[in-house]
PDB file of C-alpha atoms and ligand atoms in Angstrom:
ATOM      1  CA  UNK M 195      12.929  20.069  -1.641  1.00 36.00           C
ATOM      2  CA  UNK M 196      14.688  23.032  -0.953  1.00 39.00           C
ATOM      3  CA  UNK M 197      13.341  26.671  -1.589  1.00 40.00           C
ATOM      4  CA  UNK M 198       9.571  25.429  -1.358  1.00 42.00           C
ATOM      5  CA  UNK M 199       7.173  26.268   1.299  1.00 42.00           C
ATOM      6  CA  UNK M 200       6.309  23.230   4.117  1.00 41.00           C
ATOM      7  CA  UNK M 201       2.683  22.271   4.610  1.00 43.00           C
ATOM      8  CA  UNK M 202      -0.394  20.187   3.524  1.00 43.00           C
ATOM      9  CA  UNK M 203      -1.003  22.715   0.298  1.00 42.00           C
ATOM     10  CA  UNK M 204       2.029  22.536  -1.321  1.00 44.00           C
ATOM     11  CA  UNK M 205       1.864  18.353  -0.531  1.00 44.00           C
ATOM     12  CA  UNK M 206      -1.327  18.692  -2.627  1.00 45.00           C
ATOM     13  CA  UNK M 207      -0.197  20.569  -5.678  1.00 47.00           C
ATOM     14  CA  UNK M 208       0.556  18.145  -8.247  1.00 46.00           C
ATOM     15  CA  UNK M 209       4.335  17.432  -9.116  1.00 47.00           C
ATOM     16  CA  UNK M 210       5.498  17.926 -12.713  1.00 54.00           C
ATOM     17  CA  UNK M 211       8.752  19.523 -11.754  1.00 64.00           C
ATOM     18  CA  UNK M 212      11.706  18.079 -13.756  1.00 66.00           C
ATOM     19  CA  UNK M 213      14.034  17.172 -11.095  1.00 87.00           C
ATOM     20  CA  UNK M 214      11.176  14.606  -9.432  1.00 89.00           C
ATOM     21  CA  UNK M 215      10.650  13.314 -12.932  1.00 89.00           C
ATOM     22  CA  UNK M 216      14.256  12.536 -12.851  1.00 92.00           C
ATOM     23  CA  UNK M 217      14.205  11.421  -9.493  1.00 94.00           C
ATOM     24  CA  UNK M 218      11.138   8.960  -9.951  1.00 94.00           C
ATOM     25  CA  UNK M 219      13.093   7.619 -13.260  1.00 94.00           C
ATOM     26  CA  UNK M 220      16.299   7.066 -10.821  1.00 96.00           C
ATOM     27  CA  UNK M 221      14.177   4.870  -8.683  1.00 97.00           C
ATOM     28  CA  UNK M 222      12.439   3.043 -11.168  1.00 97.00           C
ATOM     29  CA  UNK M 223      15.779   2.031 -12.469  1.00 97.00           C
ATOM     30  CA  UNK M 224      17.505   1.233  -9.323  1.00 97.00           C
ATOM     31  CA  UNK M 225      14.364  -1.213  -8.883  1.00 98.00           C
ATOM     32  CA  UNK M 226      14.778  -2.945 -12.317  1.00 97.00           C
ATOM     33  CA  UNK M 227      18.648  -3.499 -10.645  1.00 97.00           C
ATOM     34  CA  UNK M 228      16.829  -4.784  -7.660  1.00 96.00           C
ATOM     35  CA  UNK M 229      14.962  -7.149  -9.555  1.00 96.00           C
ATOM     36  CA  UNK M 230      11.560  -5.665 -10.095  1.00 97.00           C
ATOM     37  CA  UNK M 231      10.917  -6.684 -13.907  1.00 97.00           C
ATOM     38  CA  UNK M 232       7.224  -6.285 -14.652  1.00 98.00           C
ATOM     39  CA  UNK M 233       6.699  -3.846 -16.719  1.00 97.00           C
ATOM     40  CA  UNK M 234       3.175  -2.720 -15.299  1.00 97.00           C
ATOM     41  CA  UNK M 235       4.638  -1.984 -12.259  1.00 98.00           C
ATOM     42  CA  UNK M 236       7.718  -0.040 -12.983  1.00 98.00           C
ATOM     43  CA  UNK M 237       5.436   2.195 -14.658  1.00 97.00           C
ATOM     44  CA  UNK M 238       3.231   2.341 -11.839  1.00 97.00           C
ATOM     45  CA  UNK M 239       5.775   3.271  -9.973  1.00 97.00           C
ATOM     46  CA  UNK M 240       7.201   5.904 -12.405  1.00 96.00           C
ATOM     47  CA  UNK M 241       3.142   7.787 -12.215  1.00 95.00           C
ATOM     48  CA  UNK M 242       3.040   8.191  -8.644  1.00 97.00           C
ATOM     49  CA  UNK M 243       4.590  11.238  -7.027  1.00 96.00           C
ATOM     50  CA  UNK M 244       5.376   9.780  -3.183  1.00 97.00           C
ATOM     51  CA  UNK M 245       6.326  13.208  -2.405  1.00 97.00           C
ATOM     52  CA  UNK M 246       2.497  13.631  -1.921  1.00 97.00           C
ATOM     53  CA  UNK M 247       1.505  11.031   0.133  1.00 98.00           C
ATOM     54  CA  UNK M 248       4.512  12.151   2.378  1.00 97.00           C
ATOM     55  CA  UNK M 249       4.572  15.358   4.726  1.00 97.00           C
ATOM     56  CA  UNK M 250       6.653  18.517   3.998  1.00 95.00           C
ATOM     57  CA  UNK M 251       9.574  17.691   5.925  1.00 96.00           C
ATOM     58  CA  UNK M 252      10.250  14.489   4.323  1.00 96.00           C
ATOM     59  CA  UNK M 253       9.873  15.499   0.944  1.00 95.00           C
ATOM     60  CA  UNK M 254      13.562  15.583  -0.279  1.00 93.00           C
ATOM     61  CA  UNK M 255      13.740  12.125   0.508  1.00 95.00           C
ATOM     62  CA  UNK M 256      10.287  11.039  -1.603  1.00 96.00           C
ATOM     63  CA  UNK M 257      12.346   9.024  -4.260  1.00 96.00           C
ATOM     64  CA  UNK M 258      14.745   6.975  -1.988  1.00 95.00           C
ATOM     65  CA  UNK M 259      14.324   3.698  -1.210  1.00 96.00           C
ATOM     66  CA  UNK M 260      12.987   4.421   2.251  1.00 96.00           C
ATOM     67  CA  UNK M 261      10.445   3.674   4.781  1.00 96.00           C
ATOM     68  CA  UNK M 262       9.606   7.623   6.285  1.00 97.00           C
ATOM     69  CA  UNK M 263       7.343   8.654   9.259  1.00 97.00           C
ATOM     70  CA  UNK M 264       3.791   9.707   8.187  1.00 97.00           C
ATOM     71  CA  UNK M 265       0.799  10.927   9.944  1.00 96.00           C
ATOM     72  CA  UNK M 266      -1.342   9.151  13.275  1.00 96.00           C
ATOM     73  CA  UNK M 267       2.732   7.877  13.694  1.00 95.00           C
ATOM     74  CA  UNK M 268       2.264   5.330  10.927  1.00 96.00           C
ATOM     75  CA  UNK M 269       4.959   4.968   8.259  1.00 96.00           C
ATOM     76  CA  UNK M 270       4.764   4.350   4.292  1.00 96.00           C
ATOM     77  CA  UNK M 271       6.675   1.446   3.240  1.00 96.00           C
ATOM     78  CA  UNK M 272       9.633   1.641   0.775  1.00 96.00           C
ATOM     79  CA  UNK M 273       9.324   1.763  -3.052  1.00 98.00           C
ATOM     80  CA  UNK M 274      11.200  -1.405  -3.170  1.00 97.00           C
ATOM     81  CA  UNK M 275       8.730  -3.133  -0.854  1.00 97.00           C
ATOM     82  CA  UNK M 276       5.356  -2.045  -2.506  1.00 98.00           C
ATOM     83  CA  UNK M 277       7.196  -2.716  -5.917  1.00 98.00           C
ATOM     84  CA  UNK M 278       7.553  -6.375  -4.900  1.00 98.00           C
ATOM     85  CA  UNK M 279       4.651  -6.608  -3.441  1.00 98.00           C
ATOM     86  CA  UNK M 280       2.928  -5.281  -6.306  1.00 98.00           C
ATOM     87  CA  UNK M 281       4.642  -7.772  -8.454  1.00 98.00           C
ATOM     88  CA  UNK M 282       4.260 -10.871  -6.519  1.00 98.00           C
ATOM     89  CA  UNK M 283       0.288 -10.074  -6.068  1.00 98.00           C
ATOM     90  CA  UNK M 284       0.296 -11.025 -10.227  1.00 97.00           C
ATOM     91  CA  UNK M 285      -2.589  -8.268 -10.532  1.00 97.00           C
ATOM     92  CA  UNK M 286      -5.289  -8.236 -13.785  1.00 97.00           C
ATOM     93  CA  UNK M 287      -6.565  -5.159 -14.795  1.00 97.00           C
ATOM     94  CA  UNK M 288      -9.548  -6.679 -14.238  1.00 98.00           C
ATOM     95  CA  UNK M 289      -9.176  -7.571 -10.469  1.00 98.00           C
ATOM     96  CA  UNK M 290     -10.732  -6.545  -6.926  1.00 98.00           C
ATOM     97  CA  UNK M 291      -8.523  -5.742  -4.274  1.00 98.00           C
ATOM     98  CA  UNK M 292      -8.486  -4.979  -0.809  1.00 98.00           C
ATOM     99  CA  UNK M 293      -5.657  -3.460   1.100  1.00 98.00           C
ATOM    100  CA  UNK M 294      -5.544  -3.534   4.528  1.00 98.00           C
ATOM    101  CA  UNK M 295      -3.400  -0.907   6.220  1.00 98.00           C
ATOM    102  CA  UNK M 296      -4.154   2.391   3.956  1.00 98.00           C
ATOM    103  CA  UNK M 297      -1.482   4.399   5.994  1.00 98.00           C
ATOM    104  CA  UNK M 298      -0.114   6.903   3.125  1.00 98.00           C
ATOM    105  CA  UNK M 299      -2.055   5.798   0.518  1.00 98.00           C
ATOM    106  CA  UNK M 300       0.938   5.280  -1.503  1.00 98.00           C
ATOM    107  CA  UNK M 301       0.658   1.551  -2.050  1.00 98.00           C
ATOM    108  CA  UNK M 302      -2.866   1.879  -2.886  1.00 98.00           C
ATOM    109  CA  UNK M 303      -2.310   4.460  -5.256  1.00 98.00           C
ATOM    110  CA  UNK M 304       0.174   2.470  -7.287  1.00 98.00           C
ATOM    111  CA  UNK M 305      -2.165  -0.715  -7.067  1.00 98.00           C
ATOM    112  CA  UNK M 306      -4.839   1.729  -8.444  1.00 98.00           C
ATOM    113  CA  UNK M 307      -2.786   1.760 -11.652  1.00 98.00           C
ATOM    114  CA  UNK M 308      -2.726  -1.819 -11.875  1.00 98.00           C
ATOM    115  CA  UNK M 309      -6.373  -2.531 -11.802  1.00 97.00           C
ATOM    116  CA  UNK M 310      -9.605  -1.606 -12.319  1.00 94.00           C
ATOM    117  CA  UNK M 311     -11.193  -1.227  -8.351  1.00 98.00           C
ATOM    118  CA  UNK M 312      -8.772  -0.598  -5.235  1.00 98.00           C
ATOM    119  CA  UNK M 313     -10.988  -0.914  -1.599  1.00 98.00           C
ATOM    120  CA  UNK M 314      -8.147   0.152   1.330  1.00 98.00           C
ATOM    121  CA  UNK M 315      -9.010   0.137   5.126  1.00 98.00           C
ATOM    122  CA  UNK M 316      -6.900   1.881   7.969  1.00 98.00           C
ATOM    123  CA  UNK M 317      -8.259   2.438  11.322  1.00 98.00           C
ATOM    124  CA  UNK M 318      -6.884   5.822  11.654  1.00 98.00           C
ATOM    125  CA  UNK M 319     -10.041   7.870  10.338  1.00 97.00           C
ATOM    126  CA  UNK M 320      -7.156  10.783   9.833  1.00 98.00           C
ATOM    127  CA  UNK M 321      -5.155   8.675   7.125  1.00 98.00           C
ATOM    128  CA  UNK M 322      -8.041   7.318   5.440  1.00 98.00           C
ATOM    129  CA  UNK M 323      -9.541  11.419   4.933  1.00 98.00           C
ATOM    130  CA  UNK M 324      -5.695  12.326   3.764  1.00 98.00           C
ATOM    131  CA  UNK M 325      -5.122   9.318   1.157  1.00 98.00           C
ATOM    132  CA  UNK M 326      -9.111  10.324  -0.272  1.00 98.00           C
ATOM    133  CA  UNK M 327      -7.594  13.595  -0.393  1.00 98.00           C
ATOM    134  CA  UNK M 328      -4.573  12.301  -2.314  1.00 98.00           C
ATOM    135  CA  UNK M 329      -6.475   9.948  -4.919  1.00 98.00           C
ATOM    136  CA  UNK M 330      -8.547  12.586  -5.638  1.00 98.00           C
ATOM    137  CA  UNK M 331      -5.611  14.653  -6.561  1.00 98.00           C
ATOM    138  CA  UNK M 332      -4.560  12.357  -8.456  1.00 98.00           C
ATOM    139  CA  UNK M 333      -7.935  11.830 -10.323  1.00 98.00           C
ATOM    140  CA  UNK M 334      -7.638   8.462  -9.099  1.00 98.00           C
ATOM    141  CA  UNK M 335     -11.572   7.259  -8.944  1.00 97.00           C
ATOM    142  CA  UNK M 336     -10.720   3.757  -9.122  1.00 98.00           C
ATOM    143  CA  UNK M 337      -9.519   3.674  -5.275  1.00 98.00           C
ATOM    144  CA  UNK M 338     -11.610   4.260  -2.063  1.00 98.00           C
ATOM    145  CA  UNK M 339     -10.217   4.547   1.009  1.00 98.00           C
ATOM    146  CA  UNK M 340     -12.278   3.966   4.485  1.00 98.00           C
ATOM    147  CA  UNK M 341     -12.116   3.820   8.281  1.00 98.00           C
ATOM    148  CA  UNK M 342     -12.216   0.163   9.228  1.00 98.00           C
ATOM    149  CA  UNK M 343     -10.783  -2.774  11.017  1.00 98.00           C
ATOM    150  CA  UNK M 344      -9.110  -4.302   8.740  1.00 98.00           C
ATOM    151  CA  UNK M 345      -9.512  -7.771  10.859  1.00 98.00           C
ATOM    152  CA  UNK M 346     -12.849  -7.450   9.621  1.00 98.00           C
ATOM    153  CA  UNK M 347     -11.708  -7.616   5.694  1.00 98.00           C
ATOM    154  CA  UNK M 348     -14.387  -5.521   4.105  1.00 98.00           C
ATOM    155  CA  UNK M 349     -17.229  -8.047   3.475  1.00 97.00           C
ATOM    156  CA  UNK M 350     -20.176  -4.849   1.636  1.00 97.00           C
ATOM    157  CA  UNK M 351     -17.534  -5.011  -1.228  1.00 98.00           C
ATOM    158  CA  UNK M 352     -15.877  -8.632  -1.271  1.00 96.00           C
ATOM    159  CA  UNK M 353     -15.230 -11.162  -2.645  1.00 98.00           C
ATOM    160  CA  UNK M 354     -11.753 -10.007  -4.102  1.00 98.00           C
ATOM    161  CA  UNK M 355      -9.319 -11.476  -6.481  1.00 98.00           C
ATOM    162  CA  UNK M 356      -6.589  -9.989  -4.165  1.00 98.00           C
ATOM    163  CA  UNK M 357      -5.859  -8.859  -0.474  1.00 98.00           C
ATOM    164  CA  UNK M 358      -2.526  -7.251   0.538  1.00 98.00           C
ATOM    165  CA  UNK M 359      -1.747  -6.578   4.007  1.00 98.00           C
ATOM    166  CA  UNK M 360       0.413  -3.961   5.013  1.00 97.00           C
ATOM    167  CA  UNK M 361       0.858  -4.374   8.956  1.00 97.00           C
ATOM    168  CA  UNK M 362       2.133  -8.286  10.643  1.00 97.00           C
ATOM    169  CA  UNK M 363      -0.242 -10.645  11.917  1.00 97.00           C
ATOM    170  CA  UNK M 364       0.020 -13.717  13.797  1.00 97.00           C
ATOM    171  CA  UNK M 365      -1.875 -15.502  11.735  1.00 96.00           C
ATOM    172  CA  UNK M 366      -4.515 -15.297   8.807  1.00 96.00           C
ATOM    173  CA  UNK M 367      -7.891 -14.353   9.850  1.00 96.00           C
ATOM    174  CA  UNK M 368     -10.840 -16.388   8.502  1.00 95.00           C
ATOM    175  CA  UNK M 369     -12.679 -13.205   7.680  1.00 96.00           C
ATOM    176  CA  UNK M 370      -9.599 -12.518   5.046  1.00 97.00           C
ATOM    177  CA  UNK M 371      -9.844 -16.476   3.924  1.00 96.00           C
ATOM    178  CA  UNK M 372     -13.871 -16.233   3.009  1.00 96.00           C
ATOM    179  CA  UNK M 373     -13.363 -12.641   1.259  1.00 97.00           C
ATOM    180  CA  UNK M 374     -10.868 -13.902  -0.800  1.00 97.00           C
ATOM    181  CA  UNK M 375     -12.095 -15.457  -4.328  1.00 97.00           C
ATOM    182  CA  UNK M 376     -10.723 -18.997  -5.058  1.00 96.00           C
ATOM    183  CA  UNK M 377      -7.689 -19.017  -6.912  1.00 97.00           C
ATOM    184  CA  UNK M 378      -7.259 -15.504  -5.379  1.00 98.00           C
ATOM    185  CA  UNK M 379      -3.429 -14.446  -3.706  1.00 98.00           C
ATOM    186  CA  UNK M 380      -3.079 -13.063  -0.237  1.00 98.00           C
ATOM    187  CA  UNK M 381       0.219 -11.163   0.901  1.00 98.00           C
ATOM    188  CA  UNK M 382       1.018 -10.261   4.363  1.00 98.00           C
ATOM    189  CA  UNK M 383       3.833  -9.867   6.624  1.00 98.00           C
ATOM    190  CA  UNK M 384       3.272 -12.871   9.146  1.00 98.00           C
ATOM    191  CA  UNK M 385       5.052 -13.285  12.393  1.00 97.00           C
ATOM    192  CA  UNK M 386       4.967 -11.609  15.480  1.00 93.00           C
ATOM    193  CA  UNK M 387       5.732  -7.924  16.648  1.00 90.00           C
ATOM    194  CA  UNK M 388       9.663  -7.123  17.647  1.00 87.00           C
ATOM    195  CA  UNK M 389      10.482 -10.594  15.747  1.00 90.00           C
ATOM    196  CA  UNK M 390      11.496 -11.007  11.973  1.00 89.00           C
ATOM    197  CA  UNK M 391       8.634 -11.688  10.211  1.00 96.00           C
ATOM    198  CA  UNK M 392       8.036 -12.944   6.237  1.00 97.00           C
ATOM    199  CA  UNK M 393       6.278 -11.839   3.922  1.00 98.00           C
ATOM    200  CA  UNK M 394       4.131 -14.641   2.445  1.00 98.00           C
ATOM    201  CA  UNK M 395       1.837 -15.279  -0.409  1.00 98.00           C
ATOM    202  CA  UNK M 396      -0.991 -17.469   0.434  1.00 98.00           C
ATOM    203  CA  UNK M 397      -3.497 -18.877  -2.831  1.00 98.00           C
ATOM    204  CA  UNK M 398      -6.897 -19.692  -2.105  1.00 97.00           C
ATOM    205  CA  UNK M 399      -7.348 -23.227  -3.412  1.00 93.00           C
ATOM    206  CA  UNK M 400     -10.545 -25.530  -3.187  1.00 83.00           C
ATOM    207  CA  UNK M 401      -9.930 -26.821   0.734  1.00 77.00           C
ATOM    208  CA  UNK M 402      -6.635 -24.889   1.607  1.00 88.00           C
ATOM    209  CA  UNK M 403      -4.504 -21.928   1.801  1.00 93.00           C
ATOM    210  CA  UNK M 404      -1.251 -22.636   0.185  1.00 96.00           C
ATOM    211  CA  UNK M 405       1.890 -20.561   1.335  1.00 97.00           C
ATOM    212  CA  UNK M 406       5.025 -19.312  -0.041  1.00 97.00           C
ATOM    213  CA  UNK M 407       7.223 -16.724   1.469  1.00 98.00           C
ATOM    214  CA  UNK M 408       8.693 -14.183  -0.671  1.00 97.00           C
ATOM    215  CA  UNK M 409      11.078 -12.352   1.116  1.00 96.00           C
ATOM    216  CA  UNK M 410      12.043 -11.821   5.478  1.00 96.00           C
ATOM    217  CA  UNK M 411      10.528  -7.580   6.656  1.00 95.00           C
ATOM    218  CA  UNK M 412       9.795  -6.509   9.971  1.00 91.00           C
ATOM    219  CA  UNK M 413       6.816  -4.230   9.988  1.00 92.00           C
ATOM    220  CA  UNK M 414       4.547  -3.309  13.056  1.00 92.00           C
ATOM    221  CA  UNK M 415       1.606  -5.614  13.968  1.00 95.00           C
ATOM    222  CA  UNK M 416      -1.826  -5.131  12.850  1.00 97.00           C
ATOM    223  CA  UNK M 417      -3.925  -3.672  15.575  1.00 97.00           C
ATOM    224  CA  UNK M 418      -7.009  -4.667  17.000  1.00 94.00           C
ATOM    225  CA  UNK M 419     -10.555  -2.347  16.350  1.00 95.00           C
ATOM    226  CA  UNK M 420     -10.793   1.063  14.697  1.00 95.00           C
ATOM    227  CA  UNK M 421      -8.632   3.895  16.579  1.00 95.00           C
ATOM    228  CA  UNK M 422     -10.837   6.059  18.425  1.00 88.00           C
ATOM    229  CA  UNK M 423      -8.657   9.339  18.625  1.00 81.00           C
ATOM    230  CA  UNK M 424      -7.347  10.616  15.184  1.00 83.00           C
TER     231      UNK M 424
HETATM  232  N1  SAH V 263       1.048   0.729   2.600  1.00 77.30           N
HETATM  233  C1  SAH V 263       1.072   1.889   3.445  1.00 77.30           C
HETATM  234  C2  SAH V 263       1.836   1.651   4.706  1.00 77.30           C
HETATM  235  C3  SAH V 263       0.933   1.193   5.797  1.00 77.30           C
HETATM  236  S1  SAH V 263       1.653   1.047   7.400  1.00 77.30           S
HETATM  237  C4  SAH V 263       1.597   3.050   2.651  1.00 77.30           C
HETATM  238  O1  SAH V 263       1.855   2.897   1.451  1.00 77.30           O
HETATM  239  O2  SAH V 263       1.726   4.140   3.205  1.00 77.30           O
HETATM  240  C5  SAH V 263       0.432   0.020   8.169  1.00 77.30           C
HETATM  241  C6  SAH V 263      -0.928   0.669   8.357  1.00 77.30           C
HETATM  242  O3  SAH V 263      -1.772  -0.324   8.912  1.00 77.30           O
HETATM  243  C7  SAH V 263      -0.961   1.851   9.300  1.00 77.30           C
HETATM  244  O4  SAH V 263      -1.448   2.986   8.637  1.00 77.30           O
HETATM  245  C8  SAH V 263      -1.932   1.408  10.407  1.00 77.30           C
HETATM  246  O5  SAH V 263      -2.770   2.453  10.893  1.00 77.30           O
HETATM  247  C9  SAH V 263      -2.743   0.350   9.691  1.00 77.30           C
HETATM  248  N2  SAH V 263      -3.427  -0.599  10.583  1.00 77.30           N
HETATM  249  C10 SAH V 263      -2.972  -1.192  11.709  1.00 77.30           C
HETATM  250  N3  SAH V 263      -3.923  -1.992  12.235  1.00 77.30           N
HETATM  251  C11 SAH V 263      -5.018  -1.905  11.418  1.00 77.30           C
HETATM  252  C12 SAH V 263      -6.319  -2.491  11.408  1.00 77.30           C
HETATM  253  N4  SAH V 263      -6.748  -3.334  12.355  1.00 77.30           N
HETATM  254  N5  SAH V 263      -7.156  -2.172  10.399  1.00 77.30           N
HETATM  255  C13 SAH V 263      -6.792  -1.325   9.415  1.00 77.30           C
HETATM  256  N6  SAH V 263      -5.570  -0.737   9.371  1.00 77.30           N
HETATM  257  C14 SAH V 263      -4.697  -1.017  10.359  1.00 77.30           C
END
């Protein structure tokens, strides 16, 4: 944004200004046109200031449609993505979810809207301290954000109505099939790394997973264990 000062405090300072109202309510509409219709999530959406969850230099760009560079060299998927996403996951406000793949914090932050308890894992210990940061912020207590592997699901606080994965996997992971309640919906990118992948919504039924893929992305792979640097 031009004229204001780069660095972690001004990404903190809470963003009422006029011109990122406008700009939020520009991308709200341009995902109605995309085909985003509920109504919960649009106004998600419309609450959560990206330009925080982003750093300085990619600020002016907070309201496109955009996947940007973040910290630990992760990146925070595009509004249009975690609007879909959001939608497809067919979230209560009553629901527990997991997200696996914290990175900005973004996604979790607009999930946090949507229901009542958001757990989210990353194995960078860096992003999970700078989305805490964030939420709080945002006086978002209804979101806690933790070092993990997220291969490991997060059993202390399962069983959850929903898990969203933000990083590709080969394949689903038992640990994620046994955290999930039944009737509960799964999203992840599936497919293998430098290859299109899909994005596919599994539903936990009595004896098996059922799948459905929503829409083709190419995202990086999940990674095995906890990152030991950063
Ligand atoms: N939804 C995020 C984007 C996440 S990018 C946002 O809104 O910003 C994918 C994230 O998955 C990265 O931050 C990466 O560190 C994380 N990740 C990769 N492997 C992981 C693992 N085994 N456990 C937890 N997080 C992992």
């Amino acid at each position: 944004m031009a004229g204001t000062p780069p660095g972690e405090e001004q990404t903190m300072r809470s963003s009422a200004l006029p011109d990122e109202a406008e700009a939020r309510a520009a991308l709200v509409l341009s995902l109605r046109r995309q085909g985003v219709g509920a109504r919960d999530v649009l106004s998600a959406i419309e609450r959560v200031p990206r330009r925080l969850f982003l750093p300085a230099r990619h600020h002016s760009l907070a309201y496109e449609d955009v996947t940007l560079p973040i910290e630990c060299g992760q990146t925070v998927s595009s509004p249009s993505l975690v609007a879909f996403t959001a939608q497809a996951l067919d979230v209560s406000p009553e629901h527990a979810l997991l997200e696996i793949g914290t990175g900005s914090g973004y996604q979790s932050a607009v999930l946090a809207h949507l229901t009542e308890r958001v757990e989210t894992v990353d194995r960078f210990a860096t992003l999970a301290d700078l989305a805490r940061r964030r939420f709080a912020a945002l006086k978002l207590d209804n979101v806690t954000a933790r070092q993990g592997d997220g291969f490991e699901g997060l059993k202390q606080k399962g069983p959850f109505d929903r898990i969203v994965v933000t990083a590709a996997i080969p394949s689903v992971p038992d640990n994620w099939v046994q955290q999930l309640k039944p009737g509960g919906i799964l999203i992840a990118p599936v497919g293998q790394s430098m290859q299109p992948q899909s994005l596919i919504r599994f539903v936990k039924t009595e004896s098996v997973m059922t799948a459905e893929t929503l829409m083709p992305v190419r995202t990086v792979m999940l990674q095995p264990g906890v990152a030991q640097r950063l």
